[in-house]
PDB file of N, CA and C in Angstrom:
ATOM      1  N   UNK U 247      75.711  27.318   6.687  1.00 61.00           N
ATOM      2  CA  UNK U 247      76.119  28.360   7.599  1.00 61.00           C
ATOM      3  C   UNK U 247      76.096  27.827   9.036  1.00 61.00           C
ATOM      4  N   UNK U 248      77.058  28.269   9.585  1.00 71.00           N
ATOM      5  CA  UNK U 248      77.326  27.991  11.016  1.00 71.00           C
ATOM      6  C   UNK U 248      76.975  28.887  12.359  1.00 71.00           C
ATOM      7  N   UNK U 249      76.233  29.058  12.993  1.00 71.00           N
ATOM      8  CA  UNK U 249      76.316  30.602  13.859  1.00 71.00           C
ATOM      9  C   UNK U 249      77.763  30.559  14.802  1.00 71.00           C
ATOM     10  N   UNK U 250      77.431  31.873  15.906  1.00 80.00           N
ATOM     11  CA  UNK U 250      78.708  31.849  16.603  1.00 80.00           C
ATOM     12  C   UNK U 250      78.031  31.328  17.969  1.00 80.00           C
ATOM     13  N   UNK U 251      78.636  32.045  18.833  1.00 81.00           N
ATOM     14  CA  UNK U 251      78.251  31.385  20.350  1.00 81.00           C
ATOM     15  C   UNK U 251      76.824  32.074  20.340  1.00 81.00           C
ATOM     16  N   UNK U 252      76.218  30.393  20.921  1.00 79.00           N
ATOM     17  CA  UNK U 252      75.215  30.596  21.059  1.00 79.00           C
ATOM     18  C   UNK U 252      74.188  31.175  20.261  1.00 79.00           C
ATOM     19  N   UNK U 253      74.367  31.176  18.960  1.00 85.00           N
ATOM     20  CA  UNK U 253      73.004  31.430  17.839  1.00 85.00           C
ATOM     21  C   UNK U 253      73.471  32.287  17.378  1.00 85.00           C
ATOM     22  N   UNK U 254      74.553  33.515  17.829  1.00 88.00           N
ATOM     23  CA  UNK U 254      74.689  34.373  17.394  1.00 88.00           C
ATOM     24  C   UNK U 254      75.941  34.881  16.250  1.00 88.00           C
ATOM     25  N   UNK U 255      76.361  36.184  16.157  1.00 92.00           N
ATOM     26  CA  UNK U 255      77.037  36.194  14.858  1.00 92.00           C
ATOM     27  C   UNK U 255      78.604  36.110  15.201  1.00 92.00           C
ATOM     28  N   UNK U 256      78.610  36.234  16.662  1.00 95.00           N
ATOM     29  CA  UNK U 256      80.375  36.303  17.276  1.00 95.00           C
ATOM     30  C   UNK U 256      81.103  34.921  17.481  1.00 95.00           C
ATOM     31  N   UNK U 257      81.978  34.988  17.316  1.00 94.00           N
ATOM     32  CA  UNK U 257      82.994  33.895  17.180  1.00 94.00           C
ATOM     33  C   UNK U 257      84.528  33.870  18.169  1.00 94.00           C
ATOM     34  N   UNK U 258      84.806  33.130  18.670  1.00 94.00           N
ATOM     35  CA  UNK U 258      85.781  33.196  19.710  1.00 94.00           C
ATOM     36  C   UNK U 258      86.839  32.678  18.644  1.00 94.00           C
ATOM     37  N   UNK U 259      88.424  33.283  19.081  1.00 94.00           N
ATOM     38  CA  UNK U 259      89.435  32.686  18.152  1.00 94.00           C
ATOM     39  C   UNK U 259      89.732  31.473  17.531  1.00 94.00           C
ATOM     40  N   UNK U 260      89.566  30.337  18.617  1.00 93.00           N
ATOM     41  CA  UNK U 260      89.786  29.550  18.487  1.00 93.00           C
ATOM     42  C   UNK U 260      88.560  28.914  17.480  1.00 93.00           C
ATOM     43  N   UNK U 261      87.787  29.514  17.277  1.00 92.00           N
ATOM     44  CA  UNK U 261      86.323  28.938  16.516  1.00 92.00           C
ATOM     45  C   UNK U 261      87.082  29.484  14.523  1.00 92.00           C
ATOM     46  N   UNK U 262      87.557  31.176  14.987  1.00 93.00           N
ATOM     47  CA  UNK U 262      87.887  31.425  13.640  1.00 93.00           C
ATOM     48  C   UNK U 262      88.691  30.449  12.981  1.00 93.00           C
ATOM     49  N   UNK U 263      89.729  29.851  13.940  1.00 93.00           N
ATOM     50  CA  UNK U 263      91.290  29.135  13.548  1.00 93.00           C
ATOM     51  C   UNK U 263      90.261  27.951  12.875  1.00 93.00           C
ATOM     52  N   UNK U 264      89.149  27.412  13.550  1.00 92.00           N
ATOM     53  CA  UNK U 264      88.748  25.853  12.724  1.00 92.00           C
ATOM     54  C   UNK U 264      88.447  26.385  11.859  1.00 92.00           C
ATOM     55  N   UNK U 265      87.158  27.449  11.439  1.00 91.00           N
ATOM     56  CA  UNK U 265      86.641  27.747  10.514  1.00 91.00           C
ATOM     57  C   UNK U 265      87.490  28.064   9.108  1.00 91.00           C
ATOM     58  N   UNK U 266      89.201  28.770   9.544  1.00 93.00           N
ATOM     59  CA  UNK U 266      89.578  28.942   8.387  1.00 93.00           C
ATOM     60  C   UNK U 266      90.239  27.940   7.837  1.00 93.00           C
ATOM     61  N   UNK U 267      90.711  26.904   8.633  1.00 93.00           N
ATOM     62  CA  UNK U 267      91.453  25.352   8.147  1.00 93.00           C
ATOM     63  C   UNK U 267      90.106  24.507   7.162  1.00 93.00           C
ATOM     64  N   UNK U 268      88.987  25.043   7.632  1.00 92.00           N
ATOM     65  CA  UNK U 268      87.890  24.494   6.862  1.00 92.00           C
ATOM     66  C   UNK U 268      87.464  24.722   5.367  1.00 92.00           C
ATOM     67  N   UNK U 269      88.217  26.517   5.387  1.00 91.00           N
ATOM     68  CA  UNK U 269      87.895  27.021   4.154  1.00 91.00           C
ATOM     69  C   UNK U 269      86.920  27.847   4.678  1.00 91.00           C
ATOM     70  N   UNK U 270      86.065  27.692   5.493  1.00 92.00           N
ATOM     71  CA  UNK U 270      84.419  29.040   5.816  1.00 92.00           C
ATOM     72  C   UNK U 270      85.303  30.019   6.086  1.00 92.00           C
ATOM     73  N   UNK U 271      85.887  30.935   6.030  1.00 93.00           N
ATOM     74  CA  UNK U 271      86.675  31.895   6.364  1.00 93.00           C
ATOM     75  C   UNK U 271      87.937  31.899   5.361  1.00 93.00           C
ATOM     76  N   UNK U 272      87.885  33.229   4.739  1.00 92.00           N
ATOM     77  CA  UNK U 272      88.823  33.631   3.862  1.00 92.00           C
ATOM     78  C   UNK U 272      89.629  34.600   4.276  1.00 92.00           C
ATOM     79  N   UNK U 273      88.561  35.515   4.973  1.00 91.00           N
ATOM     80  CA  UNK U 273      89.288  37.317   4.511  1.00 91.00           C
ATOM     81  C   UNK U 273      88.521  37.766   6.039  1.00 91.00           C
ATOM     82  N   UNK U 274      89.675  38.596   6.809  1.00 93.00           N
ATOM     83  CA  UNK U 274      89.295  39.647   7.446  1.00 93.00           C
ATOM     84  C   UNK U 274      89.182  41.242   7.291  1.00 93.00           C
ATOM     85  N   UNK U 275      88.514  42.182   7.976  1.00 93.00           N
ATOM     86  CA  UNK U 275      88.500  43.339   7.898  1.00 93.00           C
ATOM     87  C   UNK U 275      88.426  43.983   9.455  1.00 93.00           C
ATOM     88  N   UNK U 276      89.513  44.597   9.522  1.00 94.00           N
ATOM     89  CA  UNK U 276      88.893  45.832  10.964  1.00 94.00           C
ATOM     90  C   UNK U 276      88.137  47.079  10.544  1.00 94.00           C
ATOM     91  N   UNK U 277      86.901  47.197  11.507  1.00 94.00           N
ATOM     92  CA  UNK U 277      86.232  47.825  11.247  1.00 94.00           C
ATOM     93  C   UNK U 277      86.012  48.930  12.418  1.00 94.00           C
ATOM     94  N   UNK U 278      86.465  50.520  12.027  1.00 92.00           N
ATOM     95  CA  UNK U 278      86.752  51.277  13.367  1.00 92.00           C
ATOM     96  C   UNK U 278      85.310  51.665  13.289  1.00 92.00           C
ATOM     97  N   UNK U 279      84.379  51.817  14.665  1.00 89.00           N
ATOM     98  CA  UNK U 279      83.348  52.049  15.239  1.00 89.00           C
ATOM     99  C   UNK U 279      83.956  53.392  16.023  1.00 89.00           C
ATOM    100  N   UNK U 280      82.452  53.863  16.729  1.00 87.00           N
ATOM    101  CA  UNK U 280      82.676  55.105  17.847  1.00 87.00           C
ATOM    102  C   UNK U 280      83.330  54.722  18.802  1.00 87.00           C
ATOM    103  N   UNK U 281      83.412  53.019  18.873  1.00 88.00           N
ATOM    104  CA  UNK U 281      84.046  53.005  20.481  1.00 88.00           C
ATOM    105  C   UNK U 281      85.705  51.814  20.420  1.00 88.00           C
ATOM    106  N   UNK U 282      86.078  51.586  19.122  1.00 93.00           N
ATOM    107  CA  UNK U 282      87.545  51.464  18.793  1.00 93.00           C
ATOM    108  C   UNK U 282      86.898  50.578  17.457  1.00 93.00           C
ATOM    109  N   UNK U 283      87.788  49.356  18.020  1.00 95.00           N
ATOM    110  CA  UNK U 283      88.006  48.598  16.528  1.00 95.00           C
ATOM    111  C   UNK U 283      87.348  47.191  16.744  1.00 95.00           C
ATOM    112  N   UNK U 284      86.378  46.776  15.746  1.00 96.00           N
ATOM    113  CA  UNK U 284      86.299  45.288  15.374  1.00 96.00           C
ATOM    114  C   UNK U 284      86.524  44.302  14.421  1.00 96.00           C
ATOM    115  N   UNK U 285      87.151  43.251  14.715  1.00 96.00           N
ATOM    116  CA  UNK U 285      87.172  42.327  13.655  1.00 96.00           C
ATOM    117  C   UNK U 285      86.256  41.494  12.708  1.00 96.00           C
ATOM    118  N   UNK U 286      86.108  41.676  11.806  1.00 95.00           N
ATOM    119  CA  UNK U 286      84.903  40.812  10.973  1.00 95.00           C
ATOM    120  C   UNK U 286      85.519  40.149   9.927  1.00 95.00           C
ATOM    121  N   UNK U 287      84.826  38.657   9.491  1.00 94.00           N
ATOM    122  CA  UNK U 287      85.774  37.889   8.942  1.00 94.00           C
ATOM    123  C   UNK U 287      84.224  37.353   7.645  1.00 94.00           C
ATOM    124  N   UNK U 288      85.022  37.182   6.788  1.00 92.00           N
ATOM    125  CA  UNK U 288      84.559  36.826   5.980  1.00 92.00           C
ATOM    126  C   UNK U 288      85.024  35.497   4.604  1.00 92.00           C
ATOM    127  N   UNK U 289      83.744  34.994   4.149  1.00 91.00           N
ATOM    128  CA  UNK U 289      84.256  34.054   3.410  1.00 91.00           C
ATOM    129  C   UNK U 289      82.972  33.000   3.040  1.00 91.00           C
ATOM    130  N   UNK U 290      82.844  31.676   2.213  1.00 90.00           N
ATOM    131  CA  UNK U 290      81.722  31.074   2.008  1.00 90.00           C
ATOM    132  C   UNK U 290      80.645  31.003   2.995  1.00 90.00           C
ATOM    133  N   UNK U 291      81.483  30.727   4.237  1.00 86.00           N
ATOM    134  CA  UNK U 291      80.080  30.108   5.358  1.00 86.00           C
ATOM    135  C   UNK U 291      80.589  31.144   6.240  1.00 86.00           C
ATOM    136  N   UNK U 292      80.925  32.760   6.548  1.00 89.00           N
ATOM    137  CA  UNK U 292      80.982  33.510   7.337  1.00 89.00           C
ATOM    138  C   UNK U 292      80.428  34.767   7.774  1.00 89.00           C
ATOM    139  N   UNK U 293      78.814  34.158   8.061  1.00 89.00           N
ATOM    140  CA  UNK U 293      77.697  34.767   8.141  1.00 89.00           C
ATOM    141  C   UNK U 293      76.616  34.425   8.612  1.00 89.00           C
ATOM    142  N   UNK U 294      75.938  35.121   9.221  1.00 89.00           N
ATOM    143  CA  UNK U 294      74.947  34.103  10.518  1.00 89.00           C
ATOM    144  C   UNK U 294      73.723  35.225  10.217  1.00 89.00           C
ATOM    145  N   UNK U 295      72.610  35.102   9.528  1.00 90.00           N
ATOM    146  CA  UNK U 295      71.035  36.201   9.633  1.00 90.00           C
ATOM    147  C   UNK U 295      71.619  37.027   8.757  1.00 90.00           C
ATOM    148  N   UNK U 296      72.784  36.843   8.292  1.00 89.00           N
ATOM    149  CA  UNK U 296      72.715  38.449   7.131  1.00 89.00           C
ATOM    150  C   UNK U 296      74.432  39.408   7.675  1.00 89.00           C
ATOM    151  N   UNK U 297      74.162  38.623   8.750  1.00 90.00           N
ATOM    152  CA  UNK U 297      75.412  39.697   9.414  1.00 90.00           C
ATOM    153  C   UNK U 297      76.820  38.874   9.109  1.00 90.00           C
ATOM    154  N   UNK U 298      77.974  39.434   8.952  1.00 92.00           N
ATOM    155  CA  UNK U 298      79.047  38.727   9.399  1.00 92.00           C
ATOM    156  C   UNK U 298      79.736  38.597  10.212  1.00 92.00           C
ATOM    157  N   UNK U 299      80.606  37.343  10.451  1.00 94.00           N
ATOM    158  CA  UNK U 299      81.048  37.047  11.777  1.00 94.00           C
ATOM    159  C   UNK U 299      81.881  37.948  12.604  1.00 94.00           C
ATOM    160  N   UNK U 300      82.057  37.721  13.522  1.00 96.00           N
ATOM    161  CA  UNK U 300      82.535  39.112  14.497  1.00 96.00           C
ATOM    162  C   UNK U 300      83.830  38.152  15.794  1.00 96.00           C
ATOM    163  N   UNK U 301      84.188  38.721  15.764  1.00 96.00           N
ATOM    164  CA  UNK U 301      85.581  38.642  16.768  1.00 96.00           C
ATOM    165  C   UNK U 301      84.946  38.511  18.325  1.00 96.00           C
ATOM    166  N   UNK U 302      84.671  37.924  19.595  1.00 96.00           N
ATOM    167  CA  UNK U 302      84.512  37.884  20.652  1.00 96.00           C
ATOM    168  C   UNK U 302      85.682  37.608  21.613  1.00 96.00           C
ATOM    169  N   UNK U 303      85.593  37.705  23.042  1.00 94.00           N
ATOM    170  CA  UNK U 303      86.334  37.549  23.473  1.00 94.00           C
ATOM    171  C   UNK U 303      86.111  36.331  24.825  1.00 94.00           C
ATOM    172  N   UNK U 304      86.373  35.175  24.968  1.00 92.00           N
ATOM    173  CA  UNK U 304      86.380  34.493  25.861  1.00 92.00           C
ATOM    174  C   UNK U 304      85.313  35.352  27.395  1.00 92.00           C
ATOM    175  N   UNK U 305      86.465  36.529  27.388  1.00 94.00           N
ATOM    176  CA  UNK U 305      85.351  37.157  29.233  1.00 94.00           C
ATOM    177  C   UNK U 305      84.095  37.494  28.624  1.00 94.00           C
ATOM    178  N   UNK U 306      84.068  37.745  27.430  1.00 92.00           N
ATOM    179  CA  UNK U 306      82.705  38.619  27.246  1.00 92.00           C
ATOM    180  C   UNK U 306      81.766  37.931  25.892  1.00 92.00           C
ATOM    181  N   UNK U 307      81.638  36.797  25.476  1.00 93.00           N
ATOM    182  CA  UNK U 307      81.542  36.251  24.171  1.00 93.00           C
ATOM    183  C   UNK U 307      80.125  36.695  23.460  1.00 93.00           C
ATOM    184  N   UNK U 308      79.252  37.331  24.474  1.00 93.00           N
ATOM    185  CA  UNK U 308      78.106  37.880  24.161  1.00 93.00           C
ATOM    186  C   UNK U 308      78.357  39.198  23.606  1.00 93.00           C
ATOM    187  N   UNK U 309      79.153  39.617  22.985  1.00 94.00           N
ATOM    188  CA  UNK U 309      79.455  41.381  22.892  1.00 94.00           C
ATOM    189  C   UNK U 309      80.807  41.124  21.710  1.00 94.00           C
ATOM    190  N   UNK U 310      80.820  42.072  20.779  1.00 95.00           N
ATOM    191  CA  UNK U 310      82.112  42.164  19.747  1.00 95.00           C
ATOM    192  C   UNK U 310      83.192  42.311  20.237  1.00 95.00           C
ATOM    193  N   UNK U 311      84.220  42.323  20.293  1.00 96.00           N
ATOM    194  CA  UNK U 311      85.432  42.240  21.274  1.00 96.00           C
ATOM    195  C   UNK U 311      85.876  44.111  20.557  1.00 96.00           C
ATOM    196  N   UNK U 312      86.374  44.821  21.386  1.00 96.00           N
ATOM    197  CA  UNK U 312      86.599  45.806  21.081  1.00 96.00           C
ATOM    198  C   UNK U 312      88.412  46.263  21.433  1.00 96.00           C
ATOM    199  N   UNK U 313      88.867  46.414  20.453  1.00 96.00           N
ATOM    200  CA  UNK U 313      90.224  47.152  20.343  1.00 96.00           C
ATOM    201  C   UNK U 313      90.463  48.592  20.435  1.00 96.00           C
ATOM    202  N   UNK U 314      91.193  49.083  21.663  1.00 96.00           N
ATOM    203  CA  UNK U 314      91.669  50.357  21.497  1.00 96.00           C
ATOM    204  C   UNK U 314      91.950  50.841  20.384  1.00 96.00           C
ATOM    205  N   UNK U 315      92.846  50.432  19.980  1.00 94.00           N
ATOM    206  CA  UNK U 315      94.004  50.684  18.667  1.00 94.00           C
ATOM    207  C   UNK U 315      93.678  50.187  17.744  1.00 94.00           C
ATOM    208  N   UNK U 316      94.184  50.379  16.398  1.00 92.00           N
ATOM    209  CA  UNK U 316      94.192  49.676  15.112  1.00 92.00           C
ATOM    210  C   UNK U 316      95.425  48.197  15.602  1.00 92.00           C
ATOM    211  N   UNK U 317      96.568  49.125  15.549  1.00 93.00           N
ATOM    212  CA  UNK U 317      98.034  48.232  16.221  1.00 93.00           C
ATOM    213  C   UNK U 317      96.855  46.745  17.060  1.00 93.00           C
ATOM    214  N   UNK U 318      95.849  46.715  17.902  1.00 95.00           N
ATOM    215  CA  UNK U 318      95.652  45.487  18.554  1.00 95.00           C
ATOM    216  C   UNK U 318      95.108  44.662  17.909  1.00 95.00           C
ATOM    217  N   UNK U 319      94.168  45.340  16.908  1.00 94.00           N
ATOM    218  CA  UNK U 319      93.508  44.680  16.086  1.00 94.00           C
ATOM    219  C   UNK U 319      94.122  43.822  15.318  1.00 94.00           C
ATOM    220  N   UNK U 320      94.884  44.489  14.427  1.00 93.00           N
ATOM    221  CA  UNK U 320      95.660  44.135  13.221  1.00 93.00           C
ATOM    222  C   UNK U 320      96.767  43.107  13.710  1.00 93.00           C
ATOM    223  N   UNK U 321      97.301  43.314  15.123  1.00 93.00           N
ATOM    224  CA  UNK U 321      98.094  42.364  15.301  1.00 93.00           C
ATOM    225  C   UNK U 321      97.413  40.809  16.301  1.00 93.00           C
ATOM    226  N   UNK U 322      96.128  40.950  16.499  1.00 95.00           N
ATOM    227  CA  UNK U 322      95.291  39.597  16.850  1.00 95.00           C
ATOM    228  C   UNK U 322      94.732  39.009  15.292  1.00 95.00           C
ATOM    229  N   UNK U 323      94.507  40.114  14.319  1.00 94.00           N
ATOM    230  CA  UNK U 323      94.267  39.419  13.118  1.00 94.00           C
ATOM    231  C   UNK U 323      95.304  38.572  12.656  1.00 94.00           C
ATOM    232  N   UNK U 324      96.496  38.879  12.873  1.00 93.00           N
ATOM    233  CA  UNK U 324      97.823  38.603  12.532  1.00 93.00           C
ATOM    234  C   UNK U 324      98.081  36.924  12.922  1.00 93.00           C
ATOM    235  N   UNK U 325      97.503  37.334  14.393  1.00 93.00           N
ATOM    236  CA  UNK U 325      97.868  35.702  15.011  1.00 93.00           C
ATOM    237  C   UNK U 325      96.876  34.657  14.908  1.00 93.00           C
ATOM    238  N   UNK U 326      95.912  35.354  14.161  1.00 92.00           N
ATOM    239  CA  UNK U 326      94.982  34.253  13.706  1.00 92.00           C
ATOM    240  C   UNK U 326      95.557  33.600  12.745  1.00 92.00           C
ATOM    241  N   UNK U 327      96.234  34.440  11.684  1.00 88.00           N
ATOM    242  CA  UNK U 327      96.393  33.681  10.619  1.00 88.00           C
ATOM    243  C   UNK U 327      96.169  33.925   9.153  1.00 88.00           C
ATOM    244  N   UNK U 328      95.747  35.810   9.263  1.00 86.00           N
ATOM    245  CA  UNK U 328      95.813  36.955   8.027  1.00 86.00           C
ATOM    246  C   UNK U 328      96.909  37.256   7.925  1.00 86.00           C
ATOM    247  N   UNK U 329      97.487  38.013   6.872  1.00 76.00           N
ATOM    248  CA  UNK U 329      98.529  38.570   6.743  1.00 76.00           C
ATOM    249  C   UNK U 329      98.035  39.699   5.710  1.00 76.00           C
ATOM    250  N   UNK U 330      96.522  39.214   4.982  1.00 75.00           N
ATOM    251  CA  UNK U 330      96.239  40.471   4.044  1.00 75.00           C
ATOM    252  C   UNK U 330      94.829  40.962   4.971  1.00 75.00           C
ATOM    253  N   UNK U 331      94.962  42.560   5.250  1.00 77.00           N
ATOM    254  CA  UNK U 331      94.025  42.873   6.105  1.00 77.00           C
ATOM    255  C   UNK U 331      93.746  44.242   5.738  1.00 77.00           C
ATOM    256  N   UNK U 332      91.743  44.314   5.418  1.00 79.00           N
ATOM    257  CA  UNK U 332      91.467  45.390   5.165  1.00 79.00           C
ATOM    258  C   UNK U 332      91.087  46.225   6.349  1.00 79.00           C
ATOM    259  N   UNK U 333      90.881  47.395   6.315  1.00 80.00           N
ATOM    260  CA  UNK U 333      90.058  48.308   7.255  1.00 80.00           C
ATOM    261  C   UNK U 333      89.063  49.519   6.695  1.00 80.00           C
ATOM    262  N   UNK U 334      87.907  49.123   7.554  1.00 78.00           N
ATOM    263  CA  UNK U 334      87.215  50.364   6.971  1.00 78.00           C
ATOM    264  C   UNK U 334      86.514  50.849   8.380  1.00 78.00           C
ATOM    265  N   UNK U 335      86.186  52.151   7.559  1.00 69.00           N
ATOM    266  CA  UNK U 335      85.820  53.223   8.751  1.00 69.00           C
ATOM    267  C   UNK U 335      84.517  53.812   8.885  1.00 69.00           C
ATOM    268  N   UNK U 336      83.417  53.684  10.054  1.00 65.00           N
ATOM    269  CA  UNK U 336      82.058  53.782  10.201  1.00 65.00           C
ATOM    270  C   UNK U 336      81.777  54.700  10.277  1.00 65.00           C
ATOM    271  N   UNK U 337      81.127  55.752   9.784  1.00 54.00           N
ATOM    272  CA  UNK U 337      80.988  56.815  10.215  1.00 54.00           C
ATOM    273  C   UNK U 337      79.833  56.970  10.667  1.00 54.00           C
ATOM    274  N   UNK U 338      79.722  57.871  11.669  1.00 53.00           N
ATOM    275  CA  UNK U 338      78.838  58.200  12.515  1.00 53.00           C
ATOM    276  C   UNK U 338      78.094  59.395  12.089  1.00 53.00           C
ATOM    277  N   UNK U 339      76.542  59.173  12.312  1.00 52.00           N
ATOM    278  CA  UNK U 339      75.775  60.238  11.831  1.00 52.00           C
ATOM    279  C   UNK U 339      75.572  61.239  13.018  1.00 52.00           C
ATOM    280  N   UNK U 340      75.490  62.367  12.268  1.00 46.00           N
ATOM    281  CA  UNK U 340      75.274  64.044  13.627  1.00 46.00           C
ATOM    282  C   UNK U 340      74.091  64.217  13.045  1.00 46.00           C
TER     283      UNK U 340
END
């Protein structure tokens, strides 16, 4: 297993693109939260403490990268290099 930046479970694009030419990365999923959408990727080595890897963003690499839309998500999954893409939905406890 590999971590992401800096020890942790997030991963910048360009980290996913090696990881999946490697094979550690198979399969993504967007995952809608209270505050939009994240990417999580999965596969042999795509998992860091239990958690799986997570989408970051260059300005912010300490934090999950967050998508307004499904549409942004699905189409940065796209340019990674998915074409089969699940989504699931978090629900929030009242």
């Amino acid at each position: 297993m590999i971590s992401g930046v800096n020890g942790t479970n997030l991963v910048l694009e360009a980290m996913v693109k090696a990881r999946i030419e490697k094979g550690m990365i198979n399969r993504a999923s967007i995952v809608k939260g209270e505050h939009g959408y994240t990417v999580q990727f999965y596969g042999p080595a795509a998992e860091w403490n239990g958690e799986p890897i997570v989408l970051c963003s260059a300005r912010n690499p300490y934090e999950p990268r967050q998508f307004k839309s499904l549409d942004g998500a699905a189409s940065q999954v796209s340019k990674i290099g998915f074409d089969d893409i699940s989504i699931t939905a978090v629900s929030s406890k009242t």
